Structures are given as C-alpha cells and as structure tokens.
Short mmCIF file of C-alpha atoms in Angstrom, two decimals:
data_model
loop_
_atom_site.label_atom_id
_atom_site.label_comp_id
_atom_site.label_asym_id
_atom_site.label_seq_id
_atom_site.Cartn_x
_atom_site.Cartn_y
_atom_site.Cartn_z
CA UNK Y 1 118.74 -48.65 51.80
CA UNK Y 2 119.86 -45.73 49.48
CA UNK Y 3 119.17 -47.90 45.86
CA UNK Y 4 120.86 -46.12 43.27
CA UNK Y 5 121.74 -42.72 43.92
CA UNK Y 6 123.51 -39.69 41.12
CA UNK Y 7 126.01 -36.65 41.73
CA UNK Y 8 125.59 -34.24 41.00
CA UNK Y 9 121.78 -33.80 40.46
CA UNK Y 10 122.00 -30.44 38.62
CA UNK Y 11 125.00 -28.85 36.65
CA UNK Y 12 125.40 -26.31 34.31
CA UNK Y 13 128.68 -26.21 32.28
CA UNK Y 14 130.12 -23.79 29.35
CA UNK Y 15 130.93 -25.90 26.06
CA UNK Y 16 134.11 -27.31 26.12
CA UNK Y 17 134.09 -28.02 29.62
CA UNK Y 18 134.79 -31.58 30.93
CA UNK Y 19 132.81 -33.22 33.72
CA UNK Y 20 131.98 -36.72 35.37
CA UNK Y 21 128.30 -37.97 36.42
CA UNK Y 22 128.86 -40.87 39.21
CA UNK Y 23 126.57 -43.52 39.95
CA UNK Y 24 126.48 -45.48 43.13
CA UNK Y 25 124.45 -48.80 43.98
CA UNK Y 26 124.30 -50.44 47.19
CA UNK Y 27 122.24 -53.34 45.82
CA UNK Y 28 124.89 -55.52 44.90
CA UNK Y 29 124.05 -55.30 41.23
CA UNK Y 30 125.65 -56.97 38.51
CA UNK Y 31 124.35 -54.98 35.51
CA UNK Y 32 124.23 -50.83 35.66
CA UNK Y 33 123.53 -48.29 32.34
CA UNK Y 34 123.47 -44.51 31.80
CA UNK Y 35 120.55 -42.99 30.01
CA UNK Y 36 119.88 -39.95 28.71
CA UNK Y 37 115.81 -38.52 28.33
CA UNK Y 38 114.74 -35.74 25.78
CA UNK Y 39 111.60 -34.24 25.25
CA UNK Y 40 109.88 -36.76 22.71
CA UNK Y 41 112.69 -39.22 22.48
CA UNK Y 42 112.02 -41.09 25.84
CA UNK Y 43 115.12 -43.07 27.59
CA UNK Y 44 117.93 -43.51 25.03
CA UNK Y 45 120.67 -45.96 26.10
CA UNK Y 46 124.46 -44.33 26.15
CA UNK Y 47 126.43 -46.91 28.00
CA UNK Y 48 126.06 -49.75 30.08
CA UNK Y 49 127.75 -52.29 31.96
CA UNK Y 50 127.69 -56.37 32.72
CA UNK Y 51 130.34 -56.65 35.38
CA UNK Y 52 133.07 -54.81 37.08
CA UNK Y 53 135.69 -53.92 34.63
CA UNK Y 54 133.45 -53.86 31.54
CA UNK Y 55 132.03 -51.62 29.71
CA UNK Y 56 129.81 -51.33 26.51
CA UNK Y 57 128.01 -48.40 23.62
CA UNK Y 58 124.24 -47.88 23.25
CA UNK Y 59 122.45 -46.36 21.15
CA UNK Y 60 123.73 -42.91 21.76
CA UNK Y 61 127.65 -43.43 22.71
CA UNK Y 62 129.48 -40.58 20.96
CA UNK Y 63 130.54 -37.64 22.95
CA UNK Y 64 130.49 -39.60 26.44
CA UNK Y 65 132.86 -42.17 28.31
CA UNK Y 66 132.52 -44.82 31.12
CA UNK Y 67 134.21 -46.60 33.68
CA UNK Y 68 133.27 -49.07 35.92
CA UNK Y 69 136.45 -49.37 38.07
CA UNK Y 70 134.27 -50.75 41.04
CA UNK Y 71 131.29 -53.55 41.25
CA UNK Y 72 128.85 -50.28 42.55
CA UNK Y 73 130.24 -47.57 40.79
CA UNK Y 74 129.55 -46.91 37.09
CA UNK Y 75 130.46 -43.04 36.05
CA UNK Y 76 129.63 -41.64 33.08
CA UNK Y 77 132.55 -38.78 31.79
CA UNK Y 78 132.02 -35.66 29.52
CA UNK Y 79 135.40 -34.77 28.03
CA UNK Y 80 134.33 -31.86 26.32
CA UNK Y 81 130.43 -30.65 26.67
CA UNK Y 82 128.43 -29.81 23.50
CA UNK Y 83 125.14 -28.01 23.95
CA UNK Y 84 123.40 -31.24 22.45
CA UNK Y 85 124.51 -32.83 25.52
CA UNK Y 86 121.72 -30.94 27.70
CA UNK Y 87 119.58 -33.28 28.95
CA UNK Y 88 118.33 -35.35 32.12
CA UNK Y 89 120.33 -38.51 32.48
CA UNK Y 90 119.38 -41.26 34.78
CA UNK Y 91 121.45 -44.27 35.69
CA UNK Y 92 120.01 -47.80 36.37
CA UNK Y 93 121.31 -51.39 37.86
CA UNK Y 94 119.60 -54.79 37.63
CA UNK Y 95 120.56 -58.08 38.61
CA UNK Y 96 122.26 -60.43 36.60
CA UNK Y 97 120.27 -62.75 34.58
CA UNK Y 98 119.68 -64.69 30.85
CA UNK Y 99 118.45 -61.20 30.23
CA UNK Y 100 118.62 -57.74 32.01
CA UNK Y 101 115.77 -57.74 34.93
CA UNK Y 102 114.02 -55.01 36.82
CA UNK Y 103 116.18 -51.87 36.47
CA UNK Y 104 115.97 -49.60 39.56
CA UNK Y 105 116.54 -46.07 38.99
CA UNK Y 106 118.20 -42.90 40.25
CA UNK Y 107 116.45 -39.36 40.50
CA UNK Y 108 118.38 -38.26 37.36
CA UNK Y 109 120.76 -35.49 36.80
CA UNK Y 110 119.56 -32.52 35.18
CA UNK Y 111 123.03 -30.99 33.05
CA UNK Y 112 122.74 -27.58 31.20
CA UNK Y 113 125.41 -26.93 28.67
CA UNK Y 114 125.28 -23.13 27.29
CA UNK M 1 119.84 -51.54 14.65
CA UNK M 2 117.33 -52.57 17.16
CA UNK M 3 114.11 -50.42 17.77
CA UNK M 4 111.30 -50.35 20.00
CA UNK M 5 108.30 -48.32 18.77
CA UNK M 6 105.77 -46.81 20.83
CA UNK M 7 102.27 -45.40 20.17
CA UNK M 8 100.55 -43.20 21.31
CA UNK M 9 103.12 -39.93 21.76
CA UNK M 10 100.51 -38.67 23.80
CA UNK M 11 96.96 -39.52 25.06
CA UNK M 12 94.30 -36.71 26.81
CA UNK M 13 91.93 -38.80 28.21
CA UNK M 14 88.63 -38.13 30.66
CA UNK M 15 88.70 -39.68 33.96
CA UNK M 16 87.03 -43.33 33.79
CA UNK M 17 87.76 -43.55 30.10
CA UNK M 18 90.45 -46.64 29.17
CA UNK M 19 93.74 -45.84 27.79
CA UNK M 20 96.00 -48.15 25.86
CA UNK M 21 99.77 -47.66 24.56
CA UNK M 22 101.41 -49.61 22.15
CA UNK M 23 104.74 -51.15 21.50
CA UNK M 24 106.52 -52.49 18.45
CA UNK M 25 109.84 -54.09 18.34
CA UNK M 26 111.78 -54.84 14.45
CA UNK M 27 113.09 -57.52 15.97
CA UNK M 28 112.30 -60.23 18.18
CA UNK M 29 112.34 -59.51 22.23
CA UNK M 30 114.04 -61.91 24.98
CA UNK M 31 111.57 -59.74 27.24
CA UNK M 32 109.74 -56.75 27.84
CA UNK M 33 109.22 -54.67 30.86
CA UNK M 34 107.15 -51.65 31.10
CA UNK M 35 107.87 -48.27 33.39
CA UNK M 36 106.36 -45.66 34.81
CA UNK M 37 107.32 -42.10 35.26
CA UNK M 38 105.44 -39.98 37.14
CA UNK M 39 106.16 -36.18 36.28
CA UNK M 40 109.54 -34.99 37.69
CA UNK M 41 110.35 -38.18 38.80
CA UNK M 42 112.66 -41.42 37.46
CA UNK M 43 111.04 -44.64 35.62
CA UNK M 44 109.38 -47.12 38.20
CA UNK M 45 109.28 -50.69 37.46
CA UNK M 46 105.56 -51.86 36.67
CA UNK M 47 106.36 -55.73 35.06
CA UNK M 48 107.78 -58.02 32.95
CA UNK M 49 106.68 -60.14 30.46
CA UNK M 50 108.95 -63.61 29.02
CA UNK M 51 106.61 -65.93 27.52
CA UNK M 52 105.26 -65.77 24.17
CA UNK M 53 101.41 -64.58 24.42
CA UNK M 54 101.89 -64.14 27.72
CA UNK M 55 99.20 -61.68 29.65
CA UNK M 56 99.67 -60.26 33.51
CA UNK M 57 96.80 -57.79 35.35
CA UNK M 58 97.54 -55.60 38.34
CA UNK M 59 94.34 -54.53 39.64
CA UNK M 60 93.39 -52.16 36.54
CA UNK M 61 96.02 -52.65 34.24
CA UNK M 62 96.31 -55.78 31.74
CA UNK M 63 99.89 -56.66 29.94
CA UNK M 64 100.39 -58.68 26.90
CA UNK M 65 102.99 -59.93 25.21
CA UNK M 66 102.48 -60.91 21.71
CA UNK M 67 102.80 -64.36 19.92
CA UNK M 68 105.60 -63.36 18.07
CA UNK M 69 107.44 -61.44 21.19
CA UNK M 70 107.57 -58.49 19.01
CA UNK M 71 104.74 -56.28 20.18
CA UNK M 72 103.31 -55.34 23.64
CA UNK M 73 100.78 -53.48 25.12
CA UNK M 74 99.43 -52.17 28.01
CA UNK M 75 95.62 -51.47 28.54
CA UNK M 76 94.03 -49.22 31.92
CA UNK M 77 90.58 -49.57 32.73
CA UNK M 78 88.71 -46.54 33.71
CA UNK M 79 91.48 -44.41 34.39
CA UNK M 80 91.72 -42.27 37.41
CA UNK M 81 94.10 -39.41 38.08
CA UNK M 82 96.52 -41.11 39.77
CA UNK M 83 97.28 -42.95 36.54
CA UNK M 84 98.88 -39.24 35.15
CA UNK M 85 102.55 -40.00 33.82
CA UNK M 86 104.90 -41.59 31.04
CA UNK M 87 104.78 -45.13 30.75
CA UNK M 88 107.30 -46.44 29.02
CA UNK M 89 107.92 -49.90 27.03
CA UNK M 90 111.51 -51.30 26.93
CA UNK M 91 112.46 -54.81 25.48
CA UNK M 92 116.11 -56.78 25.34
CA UNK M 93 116.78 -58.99 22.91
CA UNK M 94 117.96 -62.71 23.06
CA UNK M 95 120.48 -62.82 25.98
CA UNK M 96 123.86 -63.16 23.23
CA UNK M 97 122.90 -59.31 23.61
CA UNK M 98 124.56 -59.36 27.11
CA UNK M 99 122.25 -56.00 29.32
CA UNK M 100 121.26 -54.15 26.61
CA UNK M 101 117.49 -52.58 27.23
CA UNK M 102 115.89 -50.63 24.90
CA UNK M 103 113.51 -48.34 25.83
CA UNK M 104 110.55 -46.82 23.88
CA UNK M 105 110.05 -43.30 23.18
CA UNK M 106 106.92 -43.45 25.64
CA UNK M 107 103.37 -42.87 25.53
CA UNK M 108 102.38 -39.69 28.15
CA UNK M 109 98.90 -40.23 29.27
CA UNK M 110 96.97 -36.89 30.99
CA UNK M 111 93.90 -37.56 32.92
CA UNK M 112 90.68 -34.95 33.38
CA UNK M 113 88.82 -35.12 36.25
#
C-alpha cells in the first residue's frame, strides 16, 4: 500500500521556468491539499481539494495552480518559478468528513529555484 | 483570516524534563489534530481532538482541547530522545469551511541525553 506518494522528490529550476508537482493516492481519498514548509513558518496551506473536479486557495495561493482531473491525482503547477518559490512541499489526503480527518502525508518534494 | 498560533518556536530540553507546546486559534476550531515530524521526514498523525474540553493521553503525552475550542496543547512527561522533532498543531474550522486545515508554525523540541 504506497499511501500518498510525490514526483519528483527533488528539482532545481532557473526562474521563469514552468513545472508540475503530481500527487498520487491509492487510499481512495476524498479530500487532498498541497503544502508548502519554510524554515520558521511551519506547513502553510496553497491549495486543496474536496472532490474530483474541484479545486480551492489557501493561505498561500499566488504563483501556483491545481488540478484535480482524477479522484487520486491532485497536481500542483508552477507556470513561471520565482526564487520565493524554494521550498519543501508536501501533499496530503484525508477522508471525507463534517470536517477534514487524519491527513496522511507524502515524503515532500524538495524544489530549488536559482 | 484564520490563524493558528503556536508557542514555543523552539524548546532545548534535558532528557526526563517535560515539554509543553502551545496553540492558539483567533477563531473558533471544528477540530484540532496535532503532527509530528521527525527531522527529514513528513508530518505523522498523533490525534484529534472534537469535543469542547476534551483531553486524550498516549502513554506519555496528554492532549487538551480547550473550553472554548480555541486553544490546545500538548504536554510530554519526562521526555526521552526519541521524542526529538516538530510537532505541529493544525485546526479546521466549522465544516461550512469545506477541507481547509490550518497548520501552526510548530514548536521544535531538542532533547539532551
């Protein structure tokens, strides 16, 4: 049972460059959000999604698009990389419920933008 | 727009001494779930808490939830060096908020032996 699991893990792009983070569940998961972690600014919310087909900002949305074209899939897009956008981001999934459950983790994806 | 505070930044402590983190929300929670991440690794669920005033132990660590659902904390007892990581608060409000969780900035606790 691979859980959630990110591609790449590590990247390093040139500003201006595009590129596309994808995030796979095999859980069956109704709920799934992109995160990105900073050194003193702990998990910060970019995206996330309720369903198939949906999509919604966090707290951090600007620079960064989603799609969630399939129930397991949820990818997050960089249309044009600004160094700002270095980071670790980790994708989650939880089950549906009156509010979001236990959110299972990937191993995060490192992204260097010079 | 809704925050989630959290206190201690950081926390040195000796090995067998407690350790508690803090966790203030401006508004009022649905939940709250706490996390831990272990040093080059992703958050791991630890628990949840619903209920107003609600407390939950596993083995040495103790979980409230307070009155008003907008503070939290999480207490270890003699801490031992397996307990080295980031633990991290995150609450959601009422459920008209659809998935959104809101994480803390995290408290990172190092242990001496």
């Amino acid at each position: 049972n691979a859980g959630v699991t990110q591609t790449p893990k590590f990247r390093v792009l040139k500003t201006g460059q595009s590129m596309t983070l994808l995030c796979a569940q095999d859980m069956n998961h109704e709920y799934m959000y992109w995160y990105r972690q900073d050194p003193g600014m702990g998990l910060r919310l970019i995206h996330y999604s309720v369903g198939e087909g949906t999509t919604a900002k966090g707290e951090v949305p600007d620079g960064y698009n989603v799609s969630r074209l399939k129930k397991q899939n949820f990818l997050l897009g960089l249309e044009s990389a600004a160094p700002s956008q270095t980071s670790v981001y980790f994708c989650a999934s939880s089950l549906r419920g009156r509010s979001p459950g236990e959110l299972f983790f990937g191993e995060g994806s490192r992204l260097t933008v010079l | 727009g809704q925050q989630v505070m959290q206190i201690p930044q950081y926390q040195h402590v000796q090995e067998g001494e407690d350790f508690t983190t803090y966790c203030n929300s401006s508004t009022t929670l649905s939940n709250i779930q706490w996390y831990k991440q272990r040093p080059g690794g992703h958050p791991v669920f630890l628990i949840q808490l619903v209920k107003s005033g609600e407390v939950k132990k596993q083995k040495r660590l103790t979980f409230q939830f307070g009155e008003a659902k907008k503070n939290s904390s999480l207490h270890i007892t003699a801490t031992q060096t397996t307990d080295v990581g980031t633990y991290f608060c995150a609450g959601s409000l009422f459920y008209n908020q659809g998935g959104k969780l809101i994480f803390g900035q995290g408290t990172e606790l190092s242990v001496k032996p």
